[in-house]
Structures are given as structure tokens and as C-alpha cells.
mmCIF file of C-alpha atoms in Angstrom:
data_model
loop_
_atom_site.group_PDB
_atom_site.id
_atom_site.type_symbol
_atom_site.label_atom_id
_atom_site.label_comp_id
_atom_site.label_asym_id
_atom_site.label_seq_id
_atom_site.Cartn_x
_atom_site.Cartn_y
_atom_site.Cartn_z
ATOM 1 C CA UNK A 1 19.644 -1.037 -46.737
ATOM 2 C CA UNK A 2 19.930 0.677 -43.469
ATOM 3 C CA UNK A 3 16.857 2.929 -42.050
ATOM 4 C CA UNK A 4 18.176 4.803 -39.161
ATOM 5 C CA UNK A 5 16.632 8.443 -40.673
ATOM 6 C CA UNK A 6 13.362 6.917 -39.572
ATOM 7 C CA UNK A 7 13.972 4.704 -36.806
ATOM 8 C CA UNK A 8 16.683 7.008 -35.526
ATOM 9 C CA UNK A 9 18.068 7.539 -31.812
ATOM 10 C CA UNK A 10 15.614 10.336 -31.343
ATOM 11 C CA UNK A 11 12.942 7.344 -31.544
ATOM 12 C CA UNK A 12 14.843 4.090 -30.365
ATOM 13 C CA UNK A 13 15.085 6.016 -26.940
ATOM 14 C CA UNK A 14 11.419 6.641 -27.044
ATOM 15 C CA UNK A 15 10.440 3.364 -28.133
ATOM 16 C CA UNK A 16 9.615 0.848 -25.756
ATOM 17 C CA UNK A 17 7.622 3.403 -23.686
ATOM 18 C CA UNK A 18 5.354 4.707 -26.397
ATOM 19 C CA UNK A 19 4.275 0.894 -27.254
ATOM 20 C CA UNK A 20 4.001 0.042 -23.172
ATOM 21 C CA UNK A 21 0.835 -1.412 -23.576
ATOM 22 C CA UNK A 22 2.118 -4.017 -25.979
ATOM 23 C CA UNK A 23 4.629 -5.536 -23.444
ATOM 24 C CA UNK A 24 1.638 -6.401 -21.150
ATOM 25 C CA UNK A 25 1.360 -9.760 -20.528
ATOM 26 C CA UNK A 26 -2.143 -9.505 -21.740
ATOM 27 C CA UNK A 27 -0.710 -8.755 -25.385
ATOM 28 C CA UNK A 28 2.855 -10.529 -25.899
ATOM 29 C CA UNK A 29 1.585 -14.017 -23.691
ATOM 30 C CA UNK A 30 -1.331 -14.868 -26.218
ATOM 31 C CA UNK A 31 1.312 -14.053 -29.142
ATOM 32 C CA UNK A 32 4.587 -15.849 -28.171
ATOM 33 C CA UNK A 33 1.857 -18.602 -27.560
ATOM 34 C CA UNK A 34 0.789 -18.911 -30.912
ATOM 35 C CA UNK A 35 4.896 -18.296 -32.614
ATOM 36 C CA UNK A 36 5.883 -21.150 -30.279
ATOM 37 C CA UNK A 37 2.695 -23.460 -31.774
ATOM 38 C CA UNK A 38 4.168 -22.201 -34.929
ATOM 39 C CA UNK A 39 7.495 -22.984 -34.678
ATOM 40 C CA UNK A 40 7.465 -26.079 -32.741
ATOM 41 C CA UNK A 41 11.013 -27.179 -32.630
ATOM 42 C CA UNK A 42 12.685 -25.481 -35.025
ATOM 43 C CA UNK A 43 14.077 -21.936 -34.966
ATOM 44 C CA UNK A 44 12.225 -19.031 -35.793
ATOM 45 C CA UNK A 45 13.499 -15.667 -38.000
ATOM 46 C CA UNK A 46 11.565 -12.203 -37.285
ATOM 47 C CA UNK A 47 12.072 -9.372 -39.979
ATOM 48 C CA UNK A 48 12.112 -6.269 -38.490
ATOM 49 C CA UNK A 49 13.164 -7.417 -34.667
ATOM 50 C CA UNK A 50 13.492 -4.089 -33.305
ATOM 51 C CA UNK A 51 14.411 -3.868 -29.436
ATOM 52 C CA UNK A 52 13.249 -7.246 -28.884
ATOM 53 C CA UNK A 53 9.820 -7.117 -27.163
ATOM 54 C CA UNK A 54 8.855 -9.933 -29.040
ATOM 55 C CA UNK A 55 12.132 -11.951 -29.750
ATOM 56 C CA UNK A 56 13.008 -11.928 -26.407
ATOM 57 C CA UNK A 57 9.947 -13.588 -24.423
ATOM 58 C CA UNK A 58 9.696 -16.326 -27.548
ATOM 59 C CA UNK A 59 13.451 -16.833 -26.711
ATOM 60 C CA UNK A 60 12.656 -17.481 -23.305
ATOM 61 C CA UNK A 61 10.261 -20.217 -24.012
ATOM 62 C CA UNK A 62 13.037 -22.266 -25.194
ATOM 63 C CA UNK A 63 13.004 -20.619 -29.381
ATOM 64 C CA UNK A 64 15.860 -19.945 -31.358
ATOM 65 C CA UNK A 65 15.292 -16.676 -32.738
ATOM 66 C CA UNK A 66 17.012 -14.895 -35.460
ATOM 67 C CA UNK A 67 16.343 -11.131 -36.446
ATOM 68 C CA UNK A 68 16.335 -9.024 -39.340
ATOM 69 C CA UNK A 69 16.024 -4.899 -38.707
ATOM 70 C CA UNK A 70 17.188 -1.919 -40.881
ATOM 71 C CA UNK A 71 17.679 0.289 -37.404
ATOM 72 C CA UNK A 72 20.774 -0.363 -36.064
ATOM 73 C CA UNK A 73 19.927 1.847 -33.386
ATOM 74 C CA UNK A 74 16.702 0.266 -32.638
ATOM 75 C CA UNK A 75 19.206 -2.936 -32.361
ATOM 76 C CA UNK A 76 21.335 -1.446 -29.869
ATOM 77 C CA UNK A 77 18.155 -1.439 -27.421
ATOM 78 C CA UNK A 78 17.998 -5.277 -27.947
ATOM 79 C CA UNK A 79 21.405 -5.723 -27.396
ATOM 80 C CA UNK A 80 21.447 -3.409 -23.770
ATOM 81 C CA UNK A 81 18.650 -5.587 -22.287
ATOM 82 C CA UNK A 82 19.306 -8.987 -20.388
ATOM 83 C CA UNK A 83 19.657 -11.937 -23.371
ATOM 84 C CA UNK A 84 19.543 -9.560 -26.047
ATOM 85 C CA UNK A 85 23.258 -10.901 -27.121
ATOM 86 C CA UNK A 86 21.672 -14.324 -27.499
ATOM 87 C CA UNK A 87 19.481 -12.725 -30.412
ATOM 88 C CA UNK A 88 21.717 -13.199 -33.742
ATOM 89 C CA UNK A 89 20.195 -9.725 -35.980
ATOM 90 C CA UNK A 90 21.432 -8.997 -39.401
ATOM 91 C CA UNK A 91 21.109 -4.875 -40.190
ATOM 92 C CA UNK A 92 19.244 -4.991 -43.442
ATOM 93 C CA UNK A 93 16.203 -4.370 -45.779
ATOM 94 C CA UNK A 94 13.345 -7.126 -44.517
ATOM 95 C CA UNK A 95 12.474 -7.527 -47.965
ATOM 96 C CA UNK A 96 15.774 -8.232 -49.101
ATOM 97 C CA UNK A 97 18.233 -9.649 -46.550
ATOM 98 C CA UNK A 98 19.096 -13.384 -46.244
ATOM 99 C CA UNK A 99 20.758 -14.700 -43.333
ATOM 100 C CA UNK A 100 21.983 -18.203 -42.948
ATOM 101 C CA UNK A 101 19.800 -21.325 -42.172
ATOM 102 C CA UNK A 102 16.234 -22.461 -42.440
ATOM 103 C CA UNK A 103 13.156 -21.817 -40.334
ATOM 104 C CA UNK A 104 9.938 -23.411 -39.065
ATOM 105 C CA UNK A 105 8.910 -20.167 -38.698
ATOM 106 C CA UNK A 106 9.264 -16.460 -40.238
ATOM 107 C CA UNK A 107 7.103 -13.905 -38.813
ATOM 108 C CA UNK A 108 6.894 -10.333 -38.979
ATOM 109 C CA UNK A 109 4.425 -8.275 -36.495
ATOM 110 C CA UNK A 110 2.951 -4.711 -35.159
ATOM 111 C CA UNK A 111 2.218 -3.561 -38.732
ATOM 112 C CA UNK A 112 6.025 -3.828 -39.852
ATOM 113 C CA UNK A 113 5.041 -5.413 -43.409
ATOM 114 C CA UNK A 114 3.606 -1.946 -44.022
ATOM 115 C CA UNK A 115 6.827 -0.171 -43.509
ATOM 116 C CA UNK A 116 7.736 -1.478 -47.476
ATOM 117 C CA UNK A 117 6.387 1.435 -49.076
ATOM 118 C CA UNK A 118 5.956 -0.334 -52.677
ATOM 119 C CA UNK A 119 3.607 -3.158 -53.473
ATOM 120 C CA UNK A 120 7.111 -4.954 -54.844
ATOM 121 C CA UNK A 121 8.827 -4.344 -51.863
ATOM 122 C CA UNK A 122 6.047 -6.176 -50.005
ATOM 123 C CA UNK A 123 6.034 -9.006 -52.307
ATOM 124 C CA UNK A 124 9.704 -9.810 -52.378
ATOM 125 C CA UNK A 125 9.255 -9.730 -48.313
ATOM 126 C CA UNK A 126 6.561 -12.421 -48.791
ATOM 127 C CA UNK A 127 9.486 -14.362 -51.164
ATOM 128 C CA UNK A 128 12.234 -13.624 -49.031
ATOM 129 C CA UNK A 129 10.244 -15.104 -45.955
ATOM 130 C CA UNK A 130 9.717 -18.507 -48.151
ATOM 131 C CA UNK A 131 13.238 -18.812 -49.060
ATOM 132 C CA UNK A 132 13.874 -18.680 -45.705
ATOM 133 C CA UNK A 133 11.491 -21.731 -44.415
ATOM 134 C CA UNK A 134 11.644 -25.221 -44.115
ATOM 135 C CA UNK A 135 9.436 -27.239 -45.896
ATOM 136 C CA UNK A 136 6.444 -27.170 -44.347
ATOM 137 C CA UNK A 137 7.508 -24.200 -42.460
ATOM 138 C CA UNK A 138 5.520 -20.355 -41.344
ATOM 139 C CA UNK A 139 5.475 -17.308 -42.641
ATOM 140 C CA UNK A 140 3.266 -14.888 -39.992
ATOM 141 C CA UNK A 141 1.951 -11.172 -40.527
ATOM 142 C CA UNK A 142 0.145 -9.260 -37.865
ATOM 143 C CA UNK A 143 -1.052 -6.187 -39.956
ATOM 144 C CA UNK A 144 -3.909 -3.516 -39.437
ATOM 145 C CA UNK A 145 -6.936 -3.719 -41.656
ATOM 146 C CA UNK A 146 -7.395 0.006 -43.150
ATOM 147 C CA UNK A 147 -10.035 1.959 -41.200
ATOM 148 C CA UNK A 148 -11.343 3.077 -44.264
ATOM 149 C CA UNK A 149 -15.081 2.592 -43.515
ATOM 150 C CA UNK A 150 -14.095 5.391 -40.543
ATOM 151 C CA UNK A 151 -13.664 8.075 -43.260
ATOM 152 C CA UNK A 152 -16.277 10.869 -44.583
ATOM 153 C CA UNK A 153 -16.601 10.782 -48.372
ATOM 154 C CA UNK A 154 -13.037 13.220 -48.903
ATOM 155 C CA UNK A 155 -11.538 13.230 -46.383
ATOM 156 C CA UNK A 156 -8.235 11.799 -45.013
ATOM 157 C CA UNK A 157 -7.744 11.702 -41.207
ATOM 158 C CA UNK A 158 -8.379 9.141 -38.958
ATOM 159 C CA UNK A 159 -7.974 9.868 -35.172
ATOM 160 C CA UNK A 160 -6.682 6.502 -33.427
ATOM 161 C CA UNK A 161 -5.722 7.651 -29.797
ATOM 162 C CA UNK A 162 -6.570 10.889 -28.197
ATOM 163 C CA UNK A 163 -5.030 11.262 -24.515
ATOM 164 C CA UNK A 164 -3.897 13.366 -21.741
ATOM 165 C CA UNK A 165 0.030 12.663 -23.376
ATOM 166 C CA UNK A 166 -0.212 11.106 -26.829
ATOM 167 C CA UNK A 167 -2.257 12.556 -30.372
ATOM 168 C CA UNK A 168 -2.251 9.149 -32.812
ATOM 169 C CA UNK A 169 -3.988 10.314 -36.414
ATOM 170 C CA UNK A 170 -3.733 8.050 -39.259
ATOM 171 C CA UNK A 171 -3.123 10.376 -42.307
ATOM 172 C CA UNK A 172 -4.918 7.978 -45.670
ATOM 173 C CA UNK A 173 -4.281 8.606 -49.443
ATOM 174 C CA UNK A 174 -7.129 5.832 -50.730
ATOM 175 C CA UNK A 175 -5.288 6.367 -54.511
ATOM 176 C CA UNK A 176 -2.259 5.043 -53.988
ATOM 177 C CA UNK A 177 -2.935 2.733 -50.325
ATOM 178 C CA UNK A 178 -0.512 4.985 -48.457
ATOM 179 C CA UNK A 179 -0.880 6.194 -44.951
ATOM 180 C CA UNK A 180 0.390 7.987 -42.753
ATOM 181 C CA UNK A 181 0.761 7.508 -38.943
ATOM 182 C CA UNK A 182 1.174 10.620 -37.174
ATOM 183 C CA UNK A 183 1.899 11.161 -33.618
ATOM 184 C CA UNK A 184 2.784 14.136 -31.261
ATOM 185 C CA UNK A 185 3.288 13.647 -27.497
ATOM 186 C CA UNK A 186 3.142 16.281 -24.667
ATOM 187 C CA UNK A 187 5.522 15.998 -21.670
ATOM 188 C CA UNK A 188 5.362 18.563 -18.913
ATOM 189 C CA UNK A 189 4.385 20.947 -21.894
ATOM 190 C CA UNK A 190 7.339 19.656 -24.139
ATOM 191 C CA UNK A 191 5.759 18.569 -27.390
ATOM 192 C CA UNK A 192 7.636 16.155 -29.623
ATOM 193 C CA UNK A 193 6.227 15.070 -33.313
ATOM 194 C CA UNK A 194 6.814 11.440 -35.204
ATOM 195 C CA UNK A 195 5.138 9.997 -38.486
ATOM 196 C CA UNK A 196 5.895 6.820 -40.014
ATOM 197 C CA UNK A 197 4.954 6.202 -43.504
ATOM 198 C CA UNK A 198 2.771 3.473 -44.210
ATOM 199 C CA UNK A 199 1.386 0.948 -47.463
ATOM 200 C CA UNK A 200 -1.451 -0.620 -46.854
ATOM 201 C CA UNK A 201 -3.095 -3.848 -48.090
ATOM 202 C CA UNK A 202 -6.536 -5.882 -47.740
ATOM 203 C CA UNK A 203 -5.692 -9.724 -46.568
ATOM 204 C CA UNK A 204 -6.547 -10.524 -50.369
ATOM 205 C CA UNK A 205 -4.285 -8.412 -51.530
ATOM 206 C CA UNK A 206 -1.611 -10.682 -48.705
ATOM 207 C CA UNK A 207 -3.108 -14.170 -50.268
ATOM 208 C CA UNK A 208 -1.767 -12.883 -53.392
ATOM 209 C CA UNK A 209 1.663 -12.270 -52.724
ATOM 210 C CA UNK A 210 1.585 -15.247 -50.588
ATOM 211 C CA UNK A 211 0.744 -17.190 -54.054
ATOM 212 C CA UNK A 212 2.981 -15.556 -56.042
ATOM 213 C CA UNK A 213 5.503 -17.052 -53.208
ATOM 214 C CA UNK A 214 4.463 -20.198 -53.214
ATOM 215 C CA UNK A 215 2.247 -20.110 -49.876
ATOM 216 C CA UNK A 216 -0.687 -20.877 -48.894
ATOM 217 C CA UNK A 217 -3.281 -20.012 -46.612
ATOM 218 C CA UNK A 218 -3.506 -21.593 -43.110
ATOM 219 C CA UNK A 219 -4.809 -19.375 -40.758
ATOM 220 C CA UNK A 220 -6.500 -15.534 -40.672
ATOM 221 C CA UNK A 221 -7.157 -14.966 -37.081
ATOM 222 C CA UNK A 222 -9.021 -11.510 -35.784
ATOM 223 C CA UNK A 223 -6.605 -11.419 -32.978
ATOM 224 C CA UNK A 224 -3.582 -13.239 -31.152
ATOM 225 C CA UNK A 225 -6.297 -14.959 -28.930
ATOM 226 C CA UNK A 226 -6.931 -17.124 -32.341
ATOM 227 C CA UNK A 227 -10.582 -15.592 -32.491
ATOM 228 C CA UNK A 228 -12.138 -15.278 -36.012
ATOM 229 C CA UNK A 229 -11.255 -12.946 -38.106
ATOM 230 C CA UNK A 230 -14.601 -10.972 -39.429
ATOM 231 C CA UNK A 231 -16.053 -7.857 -40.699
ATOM 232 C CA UNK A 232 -15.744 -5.955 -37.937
ATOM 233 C CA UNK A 233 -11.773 -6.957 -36.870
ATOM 234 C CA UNK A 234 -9.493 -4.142 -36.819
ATOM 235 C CA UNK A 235 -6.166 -6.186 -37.853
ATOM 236 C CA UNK A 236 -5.402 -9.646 -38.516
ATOM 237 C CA UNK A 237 -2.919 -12.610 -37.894
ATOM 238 C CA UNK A 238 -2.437 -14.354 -41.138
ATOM 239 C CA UNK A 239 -0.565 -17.558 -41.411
ATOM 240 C CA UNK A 240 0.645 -19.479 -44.695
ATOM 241 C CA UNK A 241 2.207 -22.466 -45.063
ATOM 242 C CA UNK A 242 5.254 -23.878 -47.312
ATOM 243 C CA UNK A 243 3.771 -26.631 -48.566
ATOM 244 C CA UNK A 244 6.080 -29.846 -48.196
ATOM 245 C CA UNK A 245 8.353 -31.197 -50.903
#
């Protein structure tokens, strides 16, 4: 299944600049740090590649990556940049799509897990990323922990970044763990609008599916500096492990 309603052109265009801050070295060089622990020397398969920020710079250090996206369009921005050829992607559903050969290392990051709207989606993503590894292989999240504690008893809305060019609110429906991530940006008094629909999970919730995959727990880090995940982290890096035959 193809997404390009969501992820159209409209957005691909947009893309890279609305996320700046997480090309800075001070984000992506503590990440592909940790992937390339992870995947040592074996090849490594991201679901939901996008335009490459992260592919790319693991590529560089010497990786062979593989990508899964439904955006074709988002694609065609990994494709334009330098080495973006050298990135094999298959256009398909994350939860869903198998492409050929085994991994050290799956990993999906930057809250894509939550794009599977369905708590079966989600699981079949955790069971498509095992079929995919080697024994003893990685499958990686990077995933927001819901800011529920934020909210006032009834109500929904969650501001998350409130600039000069850029409204973030995160929309919450605590019923049915949906969210929504809206987002309007001003331009030289041109407004433009974008929300991304979201389904949300506690890291239990994760251990679960990871189980019902046959994973388990290696790491839960607070951040990609490998700091401690705790009570008052915001996301988390959660690593299982295919256990050897």
C-alpha cells in the first residue's frame, strides 16, 4: 500500500526543512552511532526511509542500507540527493512489505511506528521486522512517550512548539490512543496547514508485540546518547533482540 495522500508532494517539498533541526550533527551523529553498534557488519533495513536523512549518513559509515516507504514522493527526495541511488527502497506498507535478504539490523525512527493507525498494524510491523533479521539480529524503534501527564482532566490539546514560523499542537483522544499532530506554518504571511494522524503506545504496550514476535528486550534508552530511560523521558530508543537459533 502506497501513502502519497499523506506524504504527498505538497509535503515531500517541505520536508527536510521543517525537521532541520534533526539533520544537526548534534541529533543524527549520536544515532547513526548507535545503528552502526547495532548492525555491526551486516546490512541494515529501515521501514519508512523517507528522503534519507538517516539512511544516508549510516550509509556513509560503511552500512548497507535497505528502505521500506509508502511515499513514493518522499522517495524521489532520496533519490535527487548525492548517494541516494545507492539506497535500494521498496514502495510499500512498513507493516507489510518484505524485501529480499536478512538483516543485523531493522530499525524504524522519528515516531514512524505510530503512523500504523491500528494496534494490528503495529504488531505485524513488529513481525515483519523479525522475519526480516538474522539470528541474533535488531529490531530498533525511536517513538514518543504520550504527553499525557501535560493534559487538564478533559481536555485534548497539547502545544509542542510555538514560534515566530511554526504552530506544533498534538491533538489526543485518550479512548482509543490516537493523536493527532497538527501543524500550521507562516511564511511572509502565507499560512500553510499539515496533520498527521497518529497511534500511540506505552513501551509495555512495545514489549508486547515484541513477544508476540518473538523478541526480546535489550535496550530502552531515554535518548540516542544511550542515557536511561526514566519517568521523566519524553521518547525512547527501544532495542530487542532475535534470539539465536
Amino acid at each position: 500500500m502506497t501513502d502519497n495522500n499523506l506524504w504527498d508532494e505538497r509535503v515531500a517539498v517541505r520536508y527536510d526543512g521543517s525537521v532541520a533541526d534533526q539533520f544537526e550533527q548534534v541529533v543524527l551523529g549520536p544515532m547513526v552511532d548507535a545503528l552502526t553498534d547495532l548492525a555491526g557488519d551486516g546490512p541494515a533495513l529501515e521501514l519508512g526511509v523517507g528522503t534519507g536523512r538517516v539512511a544516508l549518513p549510516l550509509h556513509s559509515k560503511g552500512i548497507e542500507v535497505v528502505g521500506i516507504d509508502a511515499s513514493s514522493v518522499m522517495v524521489d527526495r532520496l533519490k535527487a540527493k548525492p548517494g541516494g541511488d545507492d539506497i535500494p527502497v521498496t514502495i510499500g506498507d512498513i507493516a507489510t512489505t518484505n524485501v529480499d535478504g536478512s538483516f543485523s539490523l531493522v530499525y524504524v525512527v522519528f515516531n514512524s511506528i505510530t503512523n500504523l493507525l491500528t494496534q494490528d498494524a503495529q504488531v505485524e510491523c513488529f513481525r515483519n521486522a523479525a522475519n526480516h533479521l538474522q539470528p541474533g539480529g535488531h529490531f530498533l524503534i525511536e517513538v514518543f512517550v504520550p504527553a499525557l501527564q501535560r493534559l487538564p482532566v478533559g481536555e485534548r490539546f497539547v502545544p509542542f512548539d510555538v514560534g515566530d514560523g511554526h504552530v506544533g499542537v498534538d491533538e489526543y483522544d485518550v479512548v482509543t490512543q490516537r493523536s493527532i499532530s497538527h501543524h500550521i506554518w507562516v511564511d511572509e504571511g502565507e499560512g500553510d496547514r499539515f496533520s498527521s494522524h497518529h497511534r500511540y503506545a506505552w513501551p509495555a504496550e512495545y514489549d508486547l508485540m515484541a513477544k508476540l514476535a518473538g523478541l526480546k528486550l535489550r535496550h530502552r534508552w531515554g535518548n540516542w546518547r544511550r542515557d536511561t530511560f526514566n519517568a521523566a523521558s519524553t521518547a525512547h530508543v527501544s532495542v530487542w533482540e532475535k534470539p539465536e537459533v
